[in-house]
Amino acid sequence: MCRFVVYKGTSPVELSHLLTRPCHSIINQAFDSRLRLDRRRPMNGDGFGVGWYDSVYDEESYQPCIFTSITPAWNNVNLVRLAEKIKSPLVFGHVRATTAGSLSLDNCHPFVHGRLMFMHNGGIADFPLVKRKLQADLPDVAFNKVQGNTDSEWAFALFMSKLPDPSAKSFTTAMLRDAMFKTIASLNEYAEEAGITEPSLMNFCVTDGETVIATRYISSKTDEAASLWFSSGTTFSEFGGGGHYKMSKADKRENIIMVASEPLTFERADWMEIKTNNMVVVTPKMNLLQIPIVDKFYTPPSDPASLTRTTEFAREKGLLVPRNMEAMEGEELES
Amino acid sequence: MCRFVVYKGTSPVELSHLLTRPCHSIINQAFDSRLRLDRRRPMNGDGFGVGWYDSVYDEESYQPCIFTSITPAWNNVNLVRLAEKIKSPLVFGHVRATTAGSLSLDNCHPFVHGRLMFMHNGGIADFPLVKRKLQADLPDVAFNKVQGNTDSEWAFALFMSKLPDPSAKSFTTAMLRDAMFKTIASLNEYAEEAGITEPSLMNFCVTDGETVIATRYISSKTDEAASLWFSSGTTFSEFGGGGHYKMSKADKRENIIMVASEPLTFERADWMEIKTNNMVVVTPKMNLLQIPIVDKFYTPPSDPASLTRTTEFAREKGLLVPRNMEAMEGEELES
Amino acid sequence: MCRFVVYKGTSPVELSHLLTRPCHSIINQAFDSRLRLDRRRPMNGDGFGVGWYDSVYDEESYQPCIFTSITPAWNNVNLVRLAEKIKSPLVFGHVRATTAGSLSLDNCHPFVHGRLMFMHNGGIADFPLVKRKLQADLPDVAFNKVQGNTDSEWAFALFMSKLPDPSAKSFTTAMLRDAMFKTIASLNEYAEEAGITEPSLMNFCVTDGETVIATRYISSKTDEAASLWFSSGTTFSEFGGGGHYKMSKADKRENIIMVASEPLTFERADWMEIKTNNMVVVTPKMNLLQIPIVDKFYTPPSDPASLTRTTEFAREKGLLVPRNMEAMEGEELES
Amino acid sequence: MCRFVVYKGTSPVELSHLLTRPCHSIINQAFDSRLRLDRRRPMNGDGFGVGWYDSVYDEESYQPCIFTSITPAWNNVNLVRLAEKIKSPLVFGHVRATTAGSLSLDNCHPFVHGRLMFMHNGGIADFPLVKRKLQADLPDVAFNKVQGNTDSEWAFALFMSKLPDPSAKSFTTAMLRDAMFKTIASLNEYAEEAGITEPSLMNFCVTDGETVIATRYISSKTDEAASLWFSSGTTFSEFGGGGHYKMSKADKRENIIMVASEPLTFERADWMEIKTNNMVVVTPKMNLLQIPIVDKFYTPPSDPASLTRTTEFAREKGLLVPRNMEAMEGEELES
């Protein structure tokens, strides 16, 4: 049961507005029982990571900086202090529950290679059964990159292997998009070859510092994927105190696009759900596209079957978060 | 919102049966949202500690061993491994939320001096306003003992100062009991002098390896204290799998006495609530006494006012836990 | 046996050039046996801290950011990554050996209050004997600021108490200088009252983001203080690879002033020793002044006694580092 | 530049006598500059581990307990406290410098599987070039066991694959010995296939709780291996204070056998060097055998070439430690 958030803006955001100050940041959600449905490991206290790009673009070397920790995010004094000082136009944040892999900095998302940054919310079903095949297919650069022991990091290595050159100085949006399609397709092939029937939850997120690709995907025709939301607007700022933030739309321009495994504000209208088995692409010019991931697990919205995906699987994994948190809160306060 | 547990038995218990295996251990409760009522900091992910005495009594040097950590207890591999190996007849366990003091080994309970071991669940109201006066009253041995910056550790130093010799090789039950009375009385005096009106929550627990003293106390005539429960029996063991434990009473003998801030089994009848502003004394011979802490905040059970203490204050602090968890669970499963 | 370094420049420096890349940074010195003379605890592996101010001056809120860690600096991946990204015109770096105080983030230098940043290399002799008196003299703001249990942090609290308002938005150079004089004087008074005869090593360093004050001081008339050096120039940069840095003086301007407990380059001429019981003041305009700390432990340079201070005491503490490291290295390579 | 120590005794030893109290324990050596020859990473501050078996033998489940840490051993308060309490007849201790693999609990030795415990001092040359081949040869049980990313842990997985059943309840001495021979042979084959010419340093140590096997090995005909020593006697105890220990031989019986990468006492006669490319076997009955590892890198003692192995390679790696530390100390005190 991990959580992640992506921020991409035309102007840099101070990390504190994304991570430490909002009462609905992924870090503060980490101890909010309203949203916790996974009984087995419910609070994202198993480490976190944040990655960001410089405010100034440097074509030669535009690599993200990463800060990770194995102590819980919510009382990490270094994170609190750094978040007040660092500004960035493109940020990935991730909190982790150790569904797989031990508690170790090596296992904290986001993972980085050159310009690329990658994170995952979900899990590859029966990963030990596909690990050897996946590894065998990797070129050395990807194979040797992996430091930890999570399905997520190996998925990143697989993604790297689908790019013409994962160490390149620049990527096109199409390269990243196609590599993501191929990554999901390969993971599905491995699972099929291994006879795995449990669905894999593949909410991946990758960026090269310019394009952002995020997927909401499950290898199932009948289950909902882990939740994924986006919001866009002109400014993301606090109102009224108490860590309550909202997204404002001053005009037609979209200066900010956020993608997150949970809505990060109380405002219902701020957040749109990304549909199961769709990909969101944020282009360098801040255009946002939704692209269906069409394979045997896909159901077109026109097909009535698209409405009957069940939520039990993702919910059991603690990965399904509804939008209307106000309602949930109300319910709980009454109980 | 801390939690603690005390085990005292005529035979040693393997720490795993107390800490890591039961689904209702304080460690696993740490991520169980059913019992979490404190919205502000709800999961005891801010470090933990366990202290235990040797199975073999050594009159010359019977000092407890302590293992503490600032990473959450629930995925501490060292704790899991040690708990499978270590057996002890007298164990203190504590999980912590940083209501006061920073995340640091120095701030992890239990605290130790010579034979003594001490822990606290609750908080001294407006502690900075009384800290200087408390420190001024301490002898050097107690003043210099303090390594961290929590109200709890200073309360232990104050307790030390109320003993004839805190570094003694042995203590009588009366010495420990009287020192505890005096500690609470002094803390109340300091608060009064400083004009503090918010109640302090003083669930303290101390032992010398033979006697155990635990208090359920609040410096208020109208509020309930943080919860405190005890259980006694012949064996504490798993049944049916899944980490479900129960206390069995094979005969009249009480081989095991447990005191905990929350019931540690699902069995309703296993646990008795200790009344607000009472002290529990477990003697070296395993007798269990409840002694009222009679001062201006005390209400005798015969007084109808004793029934009207309100639970809001302790509940807000995340420190009031009802017994009937089965009911709670049922409610939540429905919602 | 700690080590510190101060950088103040008219332009920001990337922290990596100060901390992680130079083979003679305080971090890499931390495992360089040539310079290690303290047999008891010789390698600064007990945590570190770095503090820095923004490149952009903000009169309203010009507070430093701090990054601290209790794992050794030399393999802290977060430090390595952050140091490649962060630039600052005024940096404090500190590596620590636990001569006093436990291993805890609370005990890592530099310490911060408002605009102020403070660090210490040395030790207050018999500090437990003066701690209570020092604390009693502190106003609440300083008393309550202390989170850890080191002599150094209490010395900072004492320094705060010598300022008109330690929480002020700005300070004059004279205020900081005078507060430093008073801090040393008070510590000497406390020691005298307590009958302490062992000298205290008081290499302090403080800044408000504009002025920097550093002392090389020992409360002894016959011993040398812990070593302290400075260097100034136009650029501080790598040459020839291998982490070898040097200070260049392109012209008369001094764009960079560094103060450090050890010379940070191999170049003999780069570094000047600050004399025992002197203070160095770097003004906001980058003027560098040496001011003698004239008290009963002071010997004027004209007095022949000034040449007879012995080095055993500081050397035993691991705090005396000679300049000519090339020679030392040569000797060792032969042996 | 790691260090390890093995203790096997007919009676349990308190871990403190092995680890924390001796001034020459591997932990205290970790900051002793006399023995530090590796300029690149010289102090074993990158984590440690200790593993031990119960004093009471349990045929059904005789698995070791492990305590590991990524903070330096010398100021780990948990280690200091536990070492005073835990007694064991068979102990492995290991301090680590990150020549390969990141700072992570997963990378701390000793590694454990079932009854088996394994550690390594040295390094597999160009390990990334052989990693894939090694992994492909592993059965799933060994492949899936690996949690970290070190050559050492993969070497343990390879060792597991050479046993009839690595999860067995018991092993014969011959099984363990043969598996060790095969492990070294396979690593040499992998290196040869990959065209690796740099020698690998393979000081391995393995036990099942009864037999102990330790190798001093290098895949070179001209270089010395990393150092390895043993000592045996009746009692290992402190004398004269100051953490000075010695091995006493009260009679012919050998109640204690220690194997260590460095002599752990000042007493010259206490320690015997194990010859390069030899294996030491300590049987369950406490017999100690030296067995040559005869392959193409072996030179019989009768061959004059056996005297001409050069020490530069192991010395450069910080892995060659001479016996006569008194002499070294004397030299250094003069310089």
GROMACS .gro file of N, CA, C and O in nm, chain B residues 131-196:
model
  264
  466LYS      N    1   0.963   2.242   3.399
  466LYS     CA    2   1.088   2.169   3.382
  466LYS      C    3   1.200   2.223   3.470
  466LYS      O    4   1.274   2.147   3.534
  467ARG      N    5   1.212   2.357   3.475
  467ARG     CA    6   1.322   2.414   3.553
  467ARG      C    7   1.309   2.384   3.701
  467ARG      O    8   1.407   2.352   3.769
  468LYS      N    9   1.187   2.396   3.750
  468LYS     CA   10   1.166   2.371   3.893
  468LYS      C   11   1.195   2.224   3.924
  468LYS      O   12   1.263   2.193   4.023
  469LEU      N   13   1.145   2.136   3.841
  469LEU     CA   14   1.169   1.992   3.860
  469LEU      C   15   1.320   1.965   3.862
  469LEU      O   16   1.372   1.896   3.950
  470GLN      N   17   1.390   2.021   3.765
  470GLN     CA   18   1.534   1.995   3.756
  470GLN      C   19   1.607   2.047   3.881
  470GLN      O   20   1.699   1.984   3.931
  471ALA      N   21   1.565   2.164   3.927
  471ALA     CA   22   1.633   2.223   4.042
  471ALA      C   23   1.620   2.135   4.165
  471ALA      O   24   1.708   2.133   4.252
  472ASP      N   25   1.511   2.060   4.173
  472ASP     CA   26   1.488   1.975   4.291
  472ASP      C   27   1.562   1.842   4.284
  472ASP      O   28   1.561   1.765   4.381
  473LEU      N   29   1.622   1.813   4.169
  473LEU     CA   30   1.685   1.680   4.154
  473LEU      C   31   1.825   1.677   4.213
  473LEU      O   32   1.901   1.772   4.198
  474PRO      N   33   1.861   1.565   4.275
  474PRO     CA   34   2.002   1.545   4.310
  474PRO      C   35   2.081   1.518   4.181
  474PRO      O   36   2.023   1.484   4.077
  475ASP      N   37   2.212   1.531   4.193
  475ASP     CA   38   2.295   1.518   4.072
  475ASP      C   39   2.276   1.384   4.002
  475ASP      O   40   2.271   1.378   3.879
  476VAL      N   41   2.265   1.277   4.079
  476VAL     CA   42   2.257   1.145   4.016
  476VAL      C   43   2.137   1.136   3.922
  476VAL      O   44   2.145   1.076   3.815
  477ALA      N   45   2.028   1.198   3.962
  477ALA     CA   46   1.908   1.194   3.878
  477ALA      C   47   1.919   1.299   3.766
  477ALA      O   48   1.886   1.271   3.651
  478PHE      N   49   1.968   1.416   3.800
  478PHE     CA   50   1.980   1.523   3.700
  478PHE      C   51   2.071   1.480   3.586
  478PHE      O   52   2.040   1.501   3.468
  479ASN      N   53   2.182   1.419   3.620
  479ASN     CA   54   2.279   1.383   3.517
  479ASN      C   55   2.242   1.257   3.440
  479ASN      O   56   2.305   1.224   3.341
  480LYS      N   57   2.143   1.186   3.490
  480LYS     CA   58   2.102   1.063   3.424
  480LYS      C   59   2.030   1.090   3.292
  480LYS      O   60   2.037   1.009   3.200
  481VAL      N   61   1.963   1.202   3.286
  481VAL     CA   62   1.874   1.227   3.173
  481VAL      C   63   1.955   1.253   3.045
  481VAL      O   64   2.044   1.338   3.043
  482GLN      N   65   1.924   1.179   2.942
  482GLN     CA   66   1.994   1.192   2.815
  482GLN      C   67   1.908   1.257   2.708
  482GLN      O   68   1.959   1.315   2.614
  483GLY      N   69   1.777   1.241   2.718
  483GLY     CA   70   1.689   1.291   2.613
  483GLY      C   71   1.618   1.418   2.655
  483GLY      O   72   1.664   1.490   2.745
  484ASN      N   73   1.509   1.447   2.589
  484ASN     CA   74   1.438   1.571   2.617
  484ASN      C   75   1.288   1.550   2.630
  484ASN      O   76   1.209   1.632   2.583
  485THR      N   77   1.249   1.442   2.696
  485THR     CA   78   1.105   1.417   2.713
  485THR      C   79   1.062   1.440   2.857
  485THR      O   80   1.140   1.423   2.950
  486ASP      N   81   0.935   1.476   2.869
  486ASP     CA   82   0.875   1.487   3.001
  486ASP      C   83   0.885   1.353   3.075
  486ASP      O   84   0.907   1.348   3.196
  487SER      N   85   0.875   1.243   2.999
  487SER     CA   86   0.875   1.111   3.061
  487SER      C   87   1.008   1.079   3.130
  487SER      O   88   1.011   1.026   3.241
  488GLU      N   89   1.117   1.113   3.064
  488GLU     CA   90   1.246   1.080   3.123
  488GLU      C   91   1.271   1.168   3.246
  488GLU      O   92   1.328   1.123   3.345
  489TRP      N   93   1.226   1.293   3.241
  489TRP     CA   94   1.240   1.378   3.360
  489TRP      C   95   1.151   1.328   3.473
  489TRP      O   96   1.186   1.340   3.591
  490ALA      N   97   1.036   1.271   3.438
  490ALA     CA   98   0.951   1.212   3.542
  490ALA      C   99   1.023   1.094   3.609
  490ALA      O  100   1.013   1.075   3.731
  491PHE      N  101   1.097   1.018   3.529
  491PHE     CA  102   1.175   0.909   3.587
  491PHE      C  103   1.284   0.964   3.679
  491PHE      O  104   1.308   0.911   3.788
  492ALA      N  105   1.348   1.071   3.636
  492ALA     CA  106   1.451   1.132   3.721
  492ALA      C  107   1.389   1.177   3.853
  492ALA      O  108   1.448   1.160   3.961
  493LEU      N  109   1.270   1.233   3.845
  493LEU     CA  110   1.200   1.275   3.966
  493LEU      C  111   1.170   1.154   4.055
  493LEU      O  112   1.190   1.158   4.177
  494PHE      N  113   1.124   1.047   3.993
  494PHE     CA  114   1.098   0.923   4.067
  494PHE      C  115   1.225   0.875   4.137
  494PHE      O  116   1.224   0.837   4.254
  495MET      N  117   1.336   0.877   4.066
  495MET     CA  118   1.464   0.837   4.127
  495MET      C  119   1.493   0.919   4.252
  495MET      O  120   1.542   0.867   4.352
  496SER      N  121   1.460   1.049   4.242
  496SER     CA  122   1.492   1.138   4.355
  496SER      C  123   1.406   1.110   4.477
  496SER      O  124   1.434   1.159   4.586
  497LYS      N  125   1.299   1.035   4.459
  497LYS     CA  126   1.209   1.006   4.571
  497LYS      C  127   1.247   0.875   4.640
  497LYS      O  128   1.179   0.834   4.736
  498LEU      N  129   1.350   0.808   4.592
  498LEU     CA  130   1.396   0.683   4.653
  498LEU      C  131   1.511   0.714   4.749
  498LEU      O  132   1.587   0.809   4.726
  499PRO      N  133   1.525   0.631   4.852
  499PRO     CA  134   1.639   0.652   4.942
  499PRO      C  135   1.771   0.649   4.865
  499PRO      O  136   1.857   0.735   4.885
  500ASP      N  137   1.786   0.552   4.777
  500ASP     CA  138   1.907   0.543   4.694
  500ASP      C  139   1.870   0.478   4.562
  500ASP      O  140   1.854   0.356   4.555
  501PRO      N  141   1.858   0.556   4.457
  501PRO     CA  142   1.813   0.499   4.329
  501PRO      C  143   1.912   0.399   4.270
  501PRO      O  144   1.876   0.322   4.183
  502SER      N  145   2.036   0.400   4.321
  502SER     CA  146   2.136   0.307   4.271
  502SER      C  147   2.150   0.185   4.361
  502SER      O  148   2.245   0.106   4.345
  503ALA      N  149   2.057   0.165   4.452
  503ALA     CA  150   2.066   0.055   4.549
  503ALA      C  151   2.059  -0.081   4.480
  503ALA      O  152   2.011  -0.092   4.368
  504LYS      N  153   2.107  -0.181   4.552
  504LYS     CA  154   2.103  -0.317   4.497
  504LYS      C  155   1.968  -0.383   4.517
  504LYS      O  156   1.938  -0.485   4.456
  505SER      N  157   1.890  -0.329   4.610
  505SER     CA  158   1.755  -0.385   4.624
  505SER      C  159   1.661  -0.278   4.677
  505SER      O  160   1.703  -0.180   4.738
  506PHE      N  161   1.536  -0.298   4.650
  506PHE     CA  162   1.432  -0.206   4.693
  506PHE      C  163   1.320  -0.288   4.756
  506PHE      O  164   1.296  -0.402   4.717
  507THR      N  165   1.249  -0.227   4.848
  507THR     CA  166   1.127  -0.292   4.896
  507THR      C  167   1.010  -0.242   4.811
  507THR      O  168   1.017  -0.136   4.748
  508THR      N  169   0.904  -0.321   4.812
  508THR     CA  170   0.783  -0.278   4.743
  508THR      C  171   0.735  -0.143   4.797
  508THR      O  172   0.694  -0.055   4.721
  509ALA      N  173   0.746  -0.127   4.926
  509ALA     CA  174   0.700  -0.001   4.987
  509ALA      C  175   0.780   0.118   4.938
  509ALA      O  176   0.726   0.227   4.913
  510MET      N  177   0.908   0.100   4.924
  510MET     CA  178   0.992   0.211   4.874
  510MET      C  179   0.945   0.256   4.735
  510MET      O  180   0.935   0.376   4.708
  511LEU      N  181   0.921   0.160   4.650
  511LEU     CA  182   0.883   0.193   4.512
  511LEU      C  183   0.744   0.256   4.509
  511LEU      O  184   0.721   0.355   4.439
  512ARG      N  185   0.655   0.199   4.591
  512ARG     CA  186   0.518   0.252   4.596
  512ARG      C  187   0.519   0.396   4.649
  512ARG      O  188   0.458   0.485   4.589
  513ASP      N  189   0.592   0.419   4.754
  513ASP     CA  190   0.595   0.554   4.811
  513ASP      C  191   0.660   0.653   4.716
  513ASP      O  192   0.616   0.768   4.704
  514ALA      N  193   0.765   0.610   4.651
  514ALA     CA  194   0.831   0.700   4.556
  514ALA      C  195   0.734   0.737   4.443
  514ALA      O  196   0.735   0.851   4.395
  515MET      N  197   0.652   0.643   4.403
  515MET     CA  198   0.555   0.673   4.297
  515MET      C  199   0.451   0.774   4.346
  515MET      O  200   0.418   0.870   4.274
  516PHE      N  201   0.401   0.753   4.467
  516PHE     CA  202   0.307   0.852   4.523
  516PHE      C  203   0.371   0.991   4.525
  516PHE      O  204   0.310   1.091   4.487
  517LYS      N  205   0.495   0.996   4.571
  517LYS     CA  206   0.561   1.126   4.583
  517LYS      C  207   0.589   1.190   4.446
  517LYS      O  208   0.587   1.312   4.432
  518THR      N  209   0.618   1.107   4.349
  518THR     CA  210   0.643   1.159   4.214
  518THR      C  211   0.518   1.230   4.161
  518THR      O  212   0.525   1.343   4.110
  519ILE      N  213   0.406   1.162   4.175
  519ILE     CA  214   0.280   1.222   4.128
  519ILE      C  215   0.248   1.348   4.207
  519ILE      O  216   0.210   1.451   4.150
  520ALA      N  217   0.268   1.341   4.337
  520ALA     CA  218   0.240   1.459   4.420
  520ALA      C  219   0.327   1.578   4.380
  520ALA      O  220   0.279   1.691   4.369
  521SER      N  221   0.454   1.552   4.356
  521SER     CA  222   0.543   1.662   4.318
  521SER      C  223   0.504   1.720   4.183
  521SER      O  224   0.504   1.842   4.164
  522LEU      N  225   0.473   1.634   4.089
  522LEU     CA  226   0.432   1.685   3.957
  522LEU      C  227   0.307   1.771   3.969
  522LEU      O  228   0.294   1.874   3.901
  523ASN      N  229   0.216   1.731   4.057
  523ASN     CA  230   0.097   1.813   4.078
  523ASN      C  231   0.131   1.947   4.142
  523ASN      O  232   0.076   2.050   4.105
  524GLU      N  233   0.223   1.945   4.236
  524GLU     CA  234   0.266   2.071   4.299
  524GLU      C  235   0.329   2.165   4.197
  524GLU      O  236   0.301   2.285   4.194
  525TYR      N  237   0.418   2.110   4.115
  525TYR     CA  238   0.482   2.194   4.013
  525TYR      C  239   0.377   2.257   3.922
  525TYR      O  240   0.384   2.374   3.887
  526ALA      N  241   0.280   2.177   3.882
  526ALA     CA  242   0.177   2.227   3.791
  526ALA      C  243   0.097   2.338   3.858
  526ALA      O  244   0.065   2.440   3.797
  527GLU      N  245   0.065   2.317   3.983
  527GLU     CA  246  -0.014   2.416   4.056
  527GLU      C  247   0.064   2.548   4.069
  527GLU      O  248   0.012   2.657   4.040
  528GLU      N  249   0.189   2.537   4.110
  528GLU     CA  250   0.274   2.656   4.121
  528GLU      C  251   0.283   2.732   3.990
  528GLU      O  252   0.291   2.854   3.987
  529ALA      N  253   0.286   2.656   3.879
  529ALA     CA  254   0.301   2.720   3.748
  529ALA      C  255   0.166   2.767   3.692
  529ALA      O  256   0.162   2.823   3.583
  530GLY      N  257   0.060   2.740   3.765
  530GLY     CA  258  -0.071   2.784   3.719
  530GLY      C  259  -0.125   2.705   3.600
  530GLY      O  260  -0.205   2.755   3.522
  531ILE      N  261  -0.078   2.583   3.587
  531ILE     CA  262  -0.122   2.499   3.474
  531ILE      C  263  -0.258   2.439   3.506
  531ILE      O  264  -0.279   2.383   3.614
   0.00000   0.00000   0.00000
